[in-house]
């Protein structure tokens, strides 16, 4: 994912995206566990259409 996307999500009101920690003015970190959970909650499992395809 592009850094600009994460920056846009962080600065949105309200903030979007996975949880983050601001370490300094220029450093933001993400926990791998938080990112995994965030992705898991947004998972979409496609289903077969009405005609079975």
Short mmCIF file of C-alpha atoms in Angstrom, two decimals:
data_model
loop_
_atom_site.label_atom_id
_atom_site.label_comp_id
_atom_site.label_asym_id
_atom_site.label_seq_id
_atom_site.Cartn_x
_atom_site.Cartn_y
_atom_site.Cartn_z
CA UNK A 1 0.00 0.00 0.00
CA UNK A 2 1.30 3.41 -0.89
CA UNK A 3 2.53 5.63 1.95
CA UNK A 4 0.36 8.49 0.65
CA UNK A 5 -2.75 6.34 1.13
CA UNK A 6 -1.84 5.64 4.75
CA UNK A 7 -1.09 9.33 5.30
CA UNK A 8 -4.46 10.32 3.84
CA UNK A 9 -6.26 7.79 6.06
CA UNK A 10 -4.40 8.96 9.19
CA UNK A 11 -5.24 12.61 8.57
CA UNK A 12 -8.92 12.03 7.67
CA UNK A 13 -11.53 13.16 10.18
CA UNK A 14 -12.21 10.78 11.77
CA UNK A 15 -8.96 8.85 11.15
CA UNK A 16 -9.30 5.74 8.99
CA UNK A 17 -7.17 2.69 8.33
CA UNK A 18 -5.36 0.47 10.80
CA UNK A 19 -4.35 1.72 14.26
CA UNK A 20 -1.03 3.56 14.31
CA UNK A 21 1.50 5.06 16.71
CA UNK A 22 3.05 8.47 16.05
CA UNK A 23 6.66 8.11 17.20
CA UNK A 24 7.75 11.57 16.08
CA UNK A 25 6.63 14.28 13.65
CA UNK A 26 7.96 12.25 10.73
CA UNK A 27 7.73 8.65 11.99
CA UNK A 28 4.50 6.67 12.22
CA UNK A 29 4.51 2.95 13.00
CA UNK A 30 1.96 0.18 12.60
CA UNK A 31 1.79 -3.05 14.57
CA UNK A 32 1.71 -6.10 12.30
CA UNK A 33 -0.97 -7.60 14.55
CA UNK A 34 -3.14 -4.48 14.24
CA UNK A 35 -2.76 -4.43 10.46
CA UNK A 36 -3.60 -8.15 10.21
CA UNK A 37 -6.73 -7.66 12.33
CA UNK A 38 -7.77 -4.58 10.36
CA UNK A 39 -7.42 -6.51 7.09
CA UNK A 40 -9.25 -9.53 8.50
CA UNK A 41 -12.26 -7.38 9.46
CA UNK A 42 -12.47 -6.02 5.90
CA UNK A 43 -12.19 -9.37 4.16
CA UNK A 44 -14.78 -10.11 1.48
CA UNK A 45 -15.42 -13.68 0.42
CA UNK A 46 -16.98 -13.78 -3.06
CA UNK A 47 -19.98 -16.05 -3.47
CA UNK A 48 -21.17 -17.88 -6.53
CA UNK A 49 -23.73 -16.12 -8.68
CA UNK A 50 -27.30 -17.32 -9.07
CA UNK A 51 -26.36 -19.42 -12.10
CA UNK A 52 -23.67 -21.31 -10.16
CA UNK A 53 -20.67 -19.72 -11.89
#
